[in-house]
PDB file of N, CA, C and O in Angstrom, chain B, residues numbered from 101:
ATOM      1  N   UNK B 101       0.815  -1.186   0.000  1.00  0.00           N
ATOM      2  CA  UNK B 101       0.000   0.000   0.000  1.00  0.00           C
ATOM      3  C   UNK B 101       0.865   1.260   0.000  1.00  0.00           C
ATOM      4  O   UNK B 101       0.468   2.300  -0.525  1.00  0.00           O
ATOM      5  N   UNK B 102       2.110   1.144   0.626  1.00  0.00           N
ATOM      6  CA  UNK B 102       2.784   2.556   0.697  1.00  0.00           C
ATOM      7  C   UNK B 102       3.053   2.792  -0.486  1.00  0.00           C
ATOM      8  O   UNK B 102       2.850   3.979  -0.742  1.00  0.00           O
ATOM      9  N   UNK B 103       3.544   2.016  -1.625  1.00  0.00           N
ATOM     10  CA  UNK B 103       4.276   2.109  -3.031  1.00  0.00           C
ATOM     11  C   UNK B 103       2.740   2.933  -3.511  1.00  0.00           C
ATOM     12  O   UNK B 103       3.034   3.680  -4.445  1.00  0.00           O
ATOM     13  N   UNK B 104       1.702   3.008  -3.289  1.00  0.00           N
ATOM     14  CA  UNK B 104       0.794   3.951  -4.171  1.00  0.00           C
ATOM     15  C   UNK B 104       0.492   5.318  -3.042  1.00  0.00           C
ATOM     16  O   UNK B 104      -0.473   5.952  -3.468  1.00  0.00           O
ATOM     17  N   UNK B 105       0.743   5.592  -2.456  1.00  0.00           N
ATOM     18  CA  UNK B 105       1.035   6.750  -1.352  1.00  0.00           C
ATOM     19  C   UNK B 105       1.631   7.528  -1.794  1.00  0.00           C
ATOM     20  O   UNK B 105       2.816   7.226  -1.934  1.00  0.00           O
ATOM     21  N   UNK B 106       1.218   8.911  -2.257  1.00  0.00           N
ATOM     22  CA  UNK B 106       2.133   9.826  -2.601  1.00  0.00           C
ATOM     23  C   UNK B 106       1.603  10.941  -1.783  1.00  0.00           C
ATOM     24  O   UNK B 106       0.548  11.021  -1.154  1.00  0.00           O
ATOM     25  N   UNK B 107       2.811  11.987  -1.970  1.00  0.00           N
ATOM     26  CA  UNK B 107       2.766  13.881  -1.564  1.00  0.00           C
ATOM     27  C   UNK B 107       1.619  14.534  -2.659  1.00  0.00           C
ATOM     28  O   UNK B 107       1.354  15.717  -2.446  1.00  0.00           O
ATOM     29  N   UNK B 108       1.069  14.028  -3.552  1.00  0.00           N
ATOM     30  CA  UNK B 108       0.184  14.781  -4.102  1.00  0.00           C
ATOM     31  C   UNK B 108      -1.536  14.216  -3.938  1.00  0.00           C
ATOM     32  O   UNK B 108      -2.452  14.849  -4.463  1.00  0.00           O
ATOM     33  N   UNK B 109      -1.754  13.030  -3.185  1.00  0.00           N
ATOM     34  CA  UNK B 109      -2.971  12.574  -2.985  1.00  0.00           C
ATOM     35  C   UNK B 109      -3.050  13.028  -1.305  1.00  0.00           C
ATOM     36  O   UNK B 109      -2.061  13.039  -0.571  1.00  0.00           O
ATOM     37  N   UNK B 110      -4.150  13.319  -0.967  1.00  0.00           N
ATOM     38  CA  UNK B 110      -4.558  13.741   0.313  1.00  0.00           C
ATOM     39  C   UNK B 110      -5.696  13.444   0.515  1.00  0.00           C
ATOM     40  O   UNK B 110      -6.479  13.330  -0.428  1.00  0.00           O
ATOM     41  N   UNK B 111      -6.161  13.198   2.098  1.00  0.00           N
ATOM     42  CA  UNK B 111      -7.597  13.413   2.494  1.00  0.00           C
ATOM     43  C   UNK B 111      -7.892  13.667   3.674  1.00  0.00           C
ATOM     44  O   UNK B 111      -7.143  13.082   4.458  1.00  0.00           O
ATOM     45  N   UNK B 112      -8.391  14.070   3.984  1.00  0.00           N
ATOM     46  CA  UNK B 112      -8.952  14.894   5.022  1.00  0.00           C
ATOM     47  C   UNK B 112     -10.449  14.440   5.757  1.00  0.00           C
ATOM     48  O   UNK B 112     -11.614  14.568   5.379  1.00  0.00           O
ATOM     49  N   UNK B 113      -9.988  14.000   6.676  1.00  0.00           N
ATOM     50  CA  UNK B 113     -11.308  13.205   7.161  1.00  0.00           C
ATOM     51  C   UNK B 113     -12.459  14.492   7.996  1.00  0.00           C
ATOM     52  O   UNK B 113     -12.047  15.539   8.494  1.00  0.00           O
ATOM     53  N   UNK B 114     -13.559  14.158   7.967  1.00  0.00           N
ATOM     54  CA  UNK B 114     -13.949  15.259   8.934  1.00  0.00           C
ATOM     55  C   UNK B 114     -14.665  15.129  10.049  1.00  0.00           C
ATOM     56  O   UNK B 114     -15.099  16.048  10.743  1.00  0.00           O
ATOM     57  N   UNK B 115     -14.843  13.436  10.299  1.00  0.00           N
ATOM     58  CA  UNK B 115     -15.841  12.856  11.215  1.00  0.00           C
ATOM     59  C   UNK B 115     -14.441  12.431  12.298  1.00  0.00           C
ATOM     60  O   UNK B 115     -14.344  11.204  12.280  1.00  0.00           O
ATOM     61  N   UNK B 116     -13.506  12.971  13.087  1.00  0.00           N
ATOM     62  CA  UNK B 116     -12.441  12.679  13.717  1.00  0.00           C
ATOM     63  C   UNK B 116     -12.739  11.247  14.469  1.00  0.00           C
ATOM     64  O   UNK B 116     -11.920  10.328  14.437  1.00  0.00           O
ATOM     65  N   UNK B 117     -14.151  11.150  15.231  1.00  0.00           N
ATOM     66  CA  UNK B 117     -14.546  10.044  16.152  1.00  0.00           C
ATOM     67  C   UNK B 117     -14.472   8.952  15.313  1.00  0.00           C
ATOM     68  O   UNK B 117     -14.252   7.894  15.904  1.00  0.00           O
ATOM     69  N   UNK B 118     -14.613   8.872  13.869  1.00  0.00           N
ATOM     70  CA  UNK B 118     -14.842   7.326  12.901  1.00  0.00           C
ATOM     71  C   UNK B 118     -13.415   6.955  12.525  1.00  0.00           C
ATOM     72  O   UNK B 118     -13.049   5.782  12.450  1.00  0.00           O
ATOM     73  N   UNK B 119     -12.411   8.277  12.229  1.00  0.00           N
ATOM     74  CA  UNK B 119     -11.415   8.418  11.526  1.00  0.00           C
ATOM     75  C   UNK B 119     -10.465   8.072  12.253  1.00  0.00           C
ATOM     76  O   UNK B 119      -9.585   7.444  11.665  1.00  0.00           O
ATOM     77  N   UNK B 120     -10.283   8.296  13.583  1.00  0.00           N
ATOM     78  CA  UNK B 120      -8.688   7.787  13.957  1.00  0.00           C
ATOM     79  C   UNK B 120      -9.422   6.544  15.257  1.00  0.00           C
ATOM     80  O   UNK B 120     -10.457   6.359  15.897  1.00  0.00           O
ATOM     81  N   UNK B 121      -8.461   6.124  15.113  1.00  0.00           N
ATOM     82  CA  UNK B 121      -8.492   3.956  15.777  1.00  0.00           C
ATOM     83  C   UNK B 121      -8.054   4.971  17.695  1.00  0.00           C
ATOM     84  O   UNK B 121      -7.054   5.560  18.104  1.00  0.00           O
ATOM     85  N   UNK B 122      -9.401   4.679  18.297  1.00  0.00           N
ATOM     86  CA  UNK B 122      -9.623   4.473  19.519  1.00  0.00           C
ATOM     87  C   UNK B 122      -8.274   3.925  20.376  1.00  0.00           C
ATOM     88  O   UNK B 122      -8.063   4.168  21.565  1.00  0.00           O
ATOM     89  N   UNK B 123      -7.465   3.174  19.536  1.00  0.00           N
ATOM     90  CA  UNK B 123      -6.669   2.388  20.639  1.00  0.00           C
ATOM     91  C   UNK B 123      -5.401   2.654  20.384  1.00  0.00           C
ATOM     92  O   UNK B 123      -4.484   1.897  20.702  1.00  0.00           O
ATOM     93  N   UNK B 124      -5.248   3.794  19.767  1.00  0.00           N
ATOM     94  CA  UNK B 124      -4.179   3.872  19.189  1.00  0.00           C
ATOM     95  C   UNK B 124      -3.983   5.803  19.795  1.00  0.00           C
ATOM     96  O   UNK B 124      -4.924   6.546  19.515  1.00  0.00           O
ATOM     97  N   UNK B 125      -2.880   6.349  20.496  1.00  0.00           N
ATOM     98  CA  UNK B 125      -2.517   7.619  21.117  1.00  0.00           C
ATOM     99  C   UNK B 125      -2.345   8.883  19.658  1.00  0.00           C
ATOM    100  O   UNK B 125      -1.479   8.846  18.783  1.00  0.00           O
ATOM    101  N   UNK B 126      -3.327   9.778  19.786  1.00  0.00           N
ATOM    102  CA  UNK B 126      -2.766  10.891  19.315  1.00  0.00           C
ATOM    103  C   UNK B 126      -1.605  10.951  18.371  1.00  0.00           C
ATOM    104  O   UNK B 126      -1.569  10.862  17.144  1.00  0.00           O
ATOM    105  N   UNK B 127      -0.563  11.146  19.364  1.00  0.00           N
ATOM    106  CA  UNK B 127       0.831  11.332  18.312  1.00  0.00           C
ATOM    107  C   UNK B 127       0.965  10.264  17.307  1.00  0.00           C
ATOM    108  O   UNK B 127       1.258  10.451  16.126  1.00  0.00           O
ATOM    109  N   UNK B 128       0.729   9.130  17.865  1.00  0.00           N
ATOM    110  CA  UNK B 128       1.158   8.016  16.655  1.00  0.00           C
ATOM    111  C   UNK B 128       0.189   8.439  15.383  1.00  0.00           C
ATOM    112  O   UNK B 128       0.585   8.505  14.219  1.00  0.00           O
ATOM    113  N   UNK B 129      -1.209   8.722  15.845  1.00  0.00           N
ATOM    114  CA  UNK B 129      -1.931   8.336  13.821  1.00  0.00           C
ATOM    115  C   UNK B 129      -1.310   9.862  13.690  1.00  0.00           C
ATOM    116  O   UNK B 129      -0.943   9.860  12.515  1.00  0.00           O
ATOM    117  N   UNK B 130      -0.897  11.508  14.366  1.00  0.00           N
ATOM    118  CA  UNK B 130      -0.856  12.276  13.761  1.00  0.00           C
ATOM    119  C   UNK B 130       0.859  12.491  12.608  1.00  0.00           C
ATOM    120  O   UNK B 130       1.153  13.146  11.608  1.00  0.00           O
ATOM    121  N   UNK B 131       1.511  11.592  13.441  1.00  0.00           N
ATOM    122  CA  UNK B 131       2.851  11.479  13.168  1.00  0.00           C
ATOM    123  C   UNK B 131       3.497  10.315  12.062  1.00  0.00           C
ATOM    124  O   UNK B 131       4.598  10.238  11.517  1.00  0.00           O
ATOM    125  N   UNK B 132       2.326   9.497  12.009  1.00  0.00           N
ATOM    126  CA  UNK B 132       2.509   8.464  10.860  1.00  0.00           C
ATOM    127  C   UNK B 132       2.963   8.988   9.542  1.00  0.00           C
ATOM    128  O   UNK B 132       4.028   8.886   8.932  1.00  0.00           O
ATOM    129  N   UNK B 133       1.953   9.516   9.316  1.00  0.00           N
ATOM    130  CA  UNK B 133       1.853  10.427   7.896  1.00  0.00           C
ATOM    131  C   UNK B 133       2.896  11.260   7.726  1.00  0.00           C
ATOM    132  O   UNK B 133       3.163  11.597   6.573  1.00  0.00           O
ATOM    133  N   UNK B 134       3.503  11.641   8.560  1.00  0.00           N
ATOM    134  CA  UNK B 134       4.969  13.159   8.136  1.00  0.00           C
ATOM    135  C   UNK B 134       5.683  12.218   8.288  1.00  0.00           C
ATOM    136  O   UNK B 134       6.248  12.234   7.194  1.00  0.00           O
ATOM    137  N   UNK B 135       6.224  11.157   8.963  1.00  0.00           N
ATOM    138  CA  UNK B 135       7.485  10.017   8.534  1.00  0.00           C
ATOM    139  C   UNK B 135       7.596   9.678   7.523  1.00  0.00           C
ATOM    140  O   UNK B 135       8.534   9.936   6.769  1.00  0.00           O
ATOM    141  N   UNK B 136       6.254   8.748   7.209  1.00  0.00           N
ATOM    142  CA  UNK B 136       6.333   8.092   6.020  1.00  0.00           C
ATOM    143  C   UNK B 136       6.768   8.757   4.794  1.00  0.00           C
ATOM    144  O   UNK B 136       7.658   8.371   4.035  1.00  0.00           O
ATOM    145  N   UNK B 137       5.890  10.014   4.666  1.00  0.00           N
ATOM    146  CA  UNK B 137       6.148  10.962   3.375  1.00  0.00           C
ATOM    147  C   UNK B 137       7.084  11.807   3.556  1.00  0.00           C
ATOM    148  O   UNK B 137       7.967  11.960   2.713  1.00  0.00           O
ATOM    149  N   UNK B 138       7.040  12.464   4.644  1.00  0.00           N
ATOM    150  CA  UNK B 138       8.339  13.644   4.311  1.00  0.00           C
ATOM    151  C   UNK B 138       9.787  13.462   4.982  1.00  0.00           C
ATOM    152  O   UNK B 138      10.696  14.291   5.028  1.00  0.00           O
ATOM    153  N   UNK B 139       9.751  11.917   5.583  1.00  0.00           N
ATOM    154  CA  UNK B 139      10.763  11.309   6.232  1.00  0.00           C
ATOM    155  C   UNK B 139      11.331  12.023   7.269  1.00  0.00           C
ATOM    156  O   UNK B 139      12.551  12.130   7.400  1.00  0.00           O
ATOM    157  N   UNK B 140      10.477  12.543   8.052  1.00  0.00           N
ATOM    158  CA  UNK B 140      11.087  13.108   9.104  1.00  0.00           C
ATOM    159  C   UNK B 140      11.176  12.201  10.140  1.00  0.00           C
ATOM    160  O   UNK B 140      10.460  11.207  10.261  1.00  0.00           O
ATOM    161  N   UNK B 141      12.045  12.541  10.877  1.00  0.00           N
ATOM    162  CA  UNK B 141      12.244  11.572  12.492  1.00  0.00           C
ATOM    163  C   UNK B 141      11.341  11.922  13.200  1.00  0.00           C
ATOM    164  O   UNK B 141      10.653  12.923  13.001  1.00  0.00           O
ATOM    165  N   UNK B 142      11.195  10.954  14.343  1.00  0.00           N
ATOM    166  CA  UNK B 142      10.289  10.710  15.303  1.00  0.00           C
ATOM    167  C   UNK B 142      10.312  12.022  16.040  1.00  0.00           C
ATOM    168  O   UNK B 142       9.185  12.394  16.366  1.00  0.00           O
ATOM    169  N   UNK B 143      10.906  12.503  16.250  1.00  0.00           N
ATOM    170  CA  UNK B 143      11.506  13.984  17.013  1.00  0.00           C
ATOM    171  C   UNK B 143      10.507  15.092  16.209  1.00  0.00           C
ATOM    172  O   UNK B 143       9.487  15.668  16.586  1.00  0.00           O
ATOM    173  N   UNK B 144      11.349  15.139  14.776  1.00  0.00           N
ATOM    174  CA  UNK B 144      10.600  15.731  13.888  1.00  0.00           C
ATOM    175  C   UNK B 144       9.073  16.118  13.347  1.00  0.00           C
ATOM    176  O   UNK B 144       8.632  17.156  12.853  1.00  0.00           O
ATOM    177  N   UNK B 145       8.459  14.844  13.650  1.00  0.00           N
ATOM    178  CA  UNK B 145       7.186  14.630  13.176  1.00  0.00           C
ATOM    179  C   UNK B 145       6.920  15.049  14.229  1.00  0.00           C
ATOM    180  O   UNK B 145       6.656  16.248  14.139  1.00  0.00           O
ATOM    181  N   UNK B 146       6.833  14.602  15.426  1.00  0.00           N
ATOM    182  CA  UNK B 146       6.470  14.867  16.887  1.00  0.00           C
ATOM    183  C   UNK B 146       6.261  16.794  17.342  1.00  0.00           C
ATOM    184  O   UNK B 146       5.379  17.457  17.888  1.00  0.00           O
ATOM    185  N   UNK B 147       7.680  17.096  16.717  1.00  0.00           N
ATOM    186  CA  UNK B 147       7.896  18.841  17.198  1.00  0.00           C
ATOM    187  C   UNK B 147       6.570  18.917  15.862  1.00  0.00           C
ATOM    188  O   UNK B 147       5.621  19.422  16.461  1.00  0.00           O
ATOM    189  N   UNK B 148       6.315  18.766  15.032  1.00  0.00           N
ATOM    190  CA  UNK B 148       5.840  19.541  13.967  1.00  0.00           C
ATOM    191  C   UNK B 148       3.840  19.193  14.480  1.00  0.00           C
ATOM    192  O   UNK B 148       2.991  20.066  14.302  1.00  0.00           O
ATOM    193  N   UNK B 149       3.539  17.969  15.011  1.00  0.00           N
ATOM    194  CA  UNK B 149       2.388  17.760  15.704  1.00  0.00           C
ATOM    195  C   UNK B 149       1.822  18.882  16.535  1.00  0.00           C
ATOM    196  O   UNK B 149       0.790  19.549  16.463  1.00  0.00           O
ATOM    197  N   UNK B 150       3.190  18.849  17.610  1.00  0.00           N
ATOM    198  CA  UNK B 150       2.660  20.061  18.506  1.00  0.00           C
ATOM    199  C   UNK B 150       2.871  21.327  18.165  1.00  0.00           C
ATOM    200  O   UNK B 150       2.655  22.201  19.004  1.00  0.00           O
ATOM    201  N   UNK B 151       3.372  21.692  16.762  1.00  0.00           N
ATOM    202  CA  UNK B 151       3.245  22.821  16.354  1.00  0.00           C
ATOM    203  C   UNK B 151       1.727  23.204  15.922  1.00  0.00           C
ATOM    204  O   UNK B 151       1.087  24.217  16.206  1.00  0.00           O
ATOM    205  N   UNK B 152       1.353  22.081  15.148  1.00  0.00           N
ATOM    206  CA  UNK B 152       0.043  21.699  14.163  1.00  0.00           C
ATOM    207  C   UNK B 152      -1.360  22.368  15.578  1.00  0.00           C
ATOM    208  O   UNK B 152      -2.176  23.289  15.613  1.00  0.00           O
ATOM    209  N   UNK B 153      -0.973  21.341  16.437  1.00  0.00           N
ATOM    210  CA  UNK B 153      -1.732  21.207  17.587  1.00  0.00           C
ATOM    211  C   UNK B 153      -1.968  23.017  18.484  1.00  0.00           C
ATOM    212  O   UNK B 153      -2.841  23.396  19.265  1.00  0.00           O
ATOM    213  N   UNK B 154      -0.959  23.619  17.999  1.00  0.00           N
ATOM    214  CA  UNK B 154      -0.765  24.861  19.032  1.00  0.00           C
ATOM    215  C   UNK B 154      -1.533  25.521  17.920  1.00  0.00           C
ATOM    216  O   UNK B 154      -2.740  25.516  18.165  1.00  0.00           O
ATOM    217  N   UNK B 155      -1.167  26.181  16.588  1.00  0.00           N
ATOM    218  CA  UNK B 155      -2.195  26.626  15.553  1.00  0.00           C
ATOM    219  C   UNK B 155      -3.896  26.654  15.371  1.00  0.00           C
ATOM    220  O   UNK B 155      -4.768  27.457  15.038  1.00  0.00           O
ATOM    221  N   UNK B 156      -3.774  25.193  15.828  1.00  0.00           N
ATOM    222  CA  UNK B 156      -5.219  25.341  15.670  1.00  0.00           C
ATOM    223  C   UNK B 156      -6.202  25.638  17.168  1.00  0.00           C
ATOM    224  O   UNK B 156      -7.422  25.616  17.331  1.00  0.00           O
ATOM    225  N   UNK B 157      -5.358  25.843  17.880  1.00  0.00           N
ATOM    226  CA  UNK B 157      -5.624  26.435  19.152  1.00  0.00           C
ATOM    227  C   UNK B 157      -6.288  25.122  20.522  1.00  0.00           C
ATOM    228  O   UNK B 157      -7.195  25.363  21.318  1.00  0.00           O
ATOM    229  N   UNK B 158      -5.610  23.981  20.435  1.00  0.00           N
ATOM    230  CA  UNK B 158      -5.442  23.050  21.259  1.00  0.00           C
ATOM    231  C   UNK B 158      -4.871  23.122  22.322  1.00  0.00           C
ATOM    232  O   UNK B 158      -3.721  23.373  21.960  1.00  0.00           O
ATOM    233  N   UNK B 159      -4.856  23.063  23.775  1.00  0.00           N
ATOM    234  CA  UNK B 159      -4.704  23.814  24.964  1.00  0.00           C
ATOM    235  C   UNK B 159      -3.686  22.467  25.320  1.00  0.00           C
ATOM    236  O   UNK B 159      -4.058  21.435  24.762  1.00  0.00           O
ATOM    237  N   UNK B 160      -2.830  22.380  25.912  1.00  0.00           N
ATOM    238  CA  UNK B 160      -1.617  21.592  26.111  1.00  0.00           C
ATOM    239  C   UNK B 160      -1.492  20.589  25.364  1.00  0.00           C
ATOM    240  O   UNK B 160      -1.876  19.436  25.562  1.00  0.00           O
ATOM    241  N   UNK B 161      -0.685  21.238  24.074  1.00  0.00           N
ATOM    242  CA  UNK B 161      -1.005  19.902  23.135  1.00  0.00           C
ATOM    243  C   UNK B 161      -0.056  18.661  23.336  1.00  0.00           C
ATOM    244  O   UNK B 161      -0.256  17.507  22.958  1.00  0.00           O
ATOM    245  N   UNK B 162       1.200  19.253  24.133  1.00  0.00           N
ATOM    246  CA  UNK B 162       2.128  17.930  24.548  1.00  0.00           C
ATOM    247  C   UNK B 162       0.672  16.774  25.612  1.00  0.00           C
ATOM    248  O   UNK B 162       0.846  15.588  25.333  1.00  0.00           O
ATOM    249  N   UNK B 163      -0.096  16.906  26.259  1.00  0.00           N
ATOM    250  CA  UNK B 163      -0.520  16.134  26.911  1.00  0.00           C
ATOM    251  C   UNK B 163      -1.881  15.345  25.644  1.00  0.00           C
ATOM    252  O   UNK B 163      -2.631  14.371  25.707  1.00  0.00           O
ATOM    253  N   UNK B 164      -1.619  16.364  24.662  1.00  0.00           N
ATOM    254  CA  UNK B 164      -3.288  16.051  24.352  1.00  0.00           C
ATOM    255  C   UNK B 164      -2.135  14.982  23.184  1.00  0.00           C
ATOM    256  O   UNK B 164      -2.771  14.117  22.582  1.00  0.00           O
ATOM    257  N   UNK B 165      -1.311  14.999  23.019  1.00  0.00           N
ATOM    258  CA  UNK B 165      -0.686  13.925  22.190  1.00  0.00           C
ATOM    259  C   UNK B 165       0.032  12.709  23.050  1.00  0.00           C
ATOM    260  O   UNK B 165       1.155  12.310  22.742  1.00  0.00           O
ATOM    261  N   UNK B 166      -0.479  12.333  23.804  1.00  0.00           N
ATOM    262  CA  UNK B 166      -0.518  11.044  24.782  1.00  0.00           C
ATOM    263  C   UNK B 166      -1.411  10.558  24.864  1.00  0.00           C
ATOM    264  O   UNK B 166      -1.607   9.395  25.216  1.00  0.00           O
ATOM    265  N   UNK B 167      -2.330  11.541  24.480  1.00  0.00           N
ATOM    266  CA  UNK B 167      -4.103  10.866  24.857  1.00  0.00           C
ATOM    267  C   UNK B 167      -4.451   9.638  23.757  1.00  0.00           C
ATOM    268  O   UNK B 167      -3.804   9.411  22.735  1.00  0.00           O
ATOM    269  N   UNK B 168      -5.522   8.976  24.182  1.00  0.00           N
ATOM    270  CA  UNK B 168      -6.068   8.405  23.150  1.00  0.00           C
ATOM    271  C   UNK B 168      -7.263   9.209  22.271  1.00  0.00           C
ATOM    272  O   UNK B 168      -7.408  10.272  22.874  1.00  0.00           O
ATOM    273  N   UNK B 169      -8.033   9.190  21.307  1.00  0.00           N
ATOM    274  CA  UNK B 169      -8.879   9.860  20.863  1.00  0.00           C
ATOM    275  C   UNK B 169      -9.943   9.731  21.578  1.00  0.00           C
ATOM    276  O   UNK B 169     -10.696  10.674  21.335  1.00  0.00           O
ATOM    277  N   UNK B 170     -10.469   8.860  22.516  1.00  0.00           N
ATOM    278  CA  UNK B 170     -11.733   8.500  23.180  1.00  0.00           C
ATOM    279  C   UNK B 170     -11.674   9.583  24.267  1.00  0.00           C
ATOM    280  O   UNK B 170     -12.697   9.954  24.843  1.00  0.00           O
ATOM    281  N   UNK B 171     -10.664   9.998  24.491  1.00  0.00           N
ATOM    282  CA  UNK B 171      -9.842  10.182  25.597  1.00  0.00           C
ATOM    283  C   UNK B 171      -9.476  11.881  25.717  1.00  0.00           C
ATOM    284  O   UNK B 171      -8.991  12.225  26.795  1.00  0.00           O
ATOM    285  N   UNK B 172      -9.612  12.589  25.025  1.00  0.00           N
ATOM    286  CA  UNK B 172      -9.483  13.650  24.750  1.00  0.00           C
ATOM    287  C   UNK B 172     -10.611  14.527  24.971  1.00  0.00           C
ATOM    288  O   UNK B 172     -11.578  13.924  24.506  1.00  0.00           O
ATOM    289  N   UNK B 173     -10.915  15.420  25.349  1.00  0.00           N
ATOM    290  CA  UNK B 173     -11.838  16.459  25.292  1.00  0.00           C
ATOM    291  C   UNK B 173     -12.588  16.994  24.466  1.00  0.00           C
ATOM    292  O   UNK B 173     -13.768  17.320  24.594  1.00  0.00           O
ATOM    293  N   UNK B 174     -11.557  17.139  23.163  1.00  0.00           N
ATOM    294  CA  UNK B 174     -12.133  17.573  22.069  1.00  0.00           C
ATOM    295  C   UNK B 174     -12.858  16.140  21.316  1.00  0.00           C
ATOM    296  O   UNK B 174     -12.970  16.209  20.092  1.00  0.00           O
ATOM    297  N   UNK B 175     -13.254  15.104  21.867  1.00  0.00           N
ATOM    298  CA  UNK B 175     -13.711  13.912  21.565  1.00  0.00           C
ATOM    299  C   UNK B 175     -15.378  14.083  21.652  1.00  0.00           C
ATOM    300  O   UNK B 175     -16.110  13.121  21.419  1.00  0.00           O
TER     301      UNK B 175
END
């Protein structure tokens, strides 16, 4: 599946509760996607999350990227 994954296909989910896996923390599904494609390190993807996270006006986003999605406030 990754070999058909590119930087020019995107999507954008908008139902967040259907879209990201319950059992799985924040940082990992937000950080998947900037490794894979723009090969950044774990560090990398991670600083650029809680950048993402501070923009859109998310209130301690280092904690809210530990959370699970069930698990979150904005849930």
């Amino acid at each position: 599946m990754r070999r058909y994954r590119s930087r020019r296909i995107a999507m954008v989910f908008q139902e967040p509760m259907s879209s990201l896996n319950p059992v799985i923390n924040i940082e990992t599904q937000l950080t998947e996607g900037m490794i894979t494609q723009l090969s950044l390190t774990n560090r990398q993807a991670k600083d650029r999350a809680l950048e993402l996270l501070e923009t859109v006006g998310i209130s301690d986003p280092e904690r809210r990227l530990a959370q699970s999605p069930t698990n979150s406030p904005a849930a």
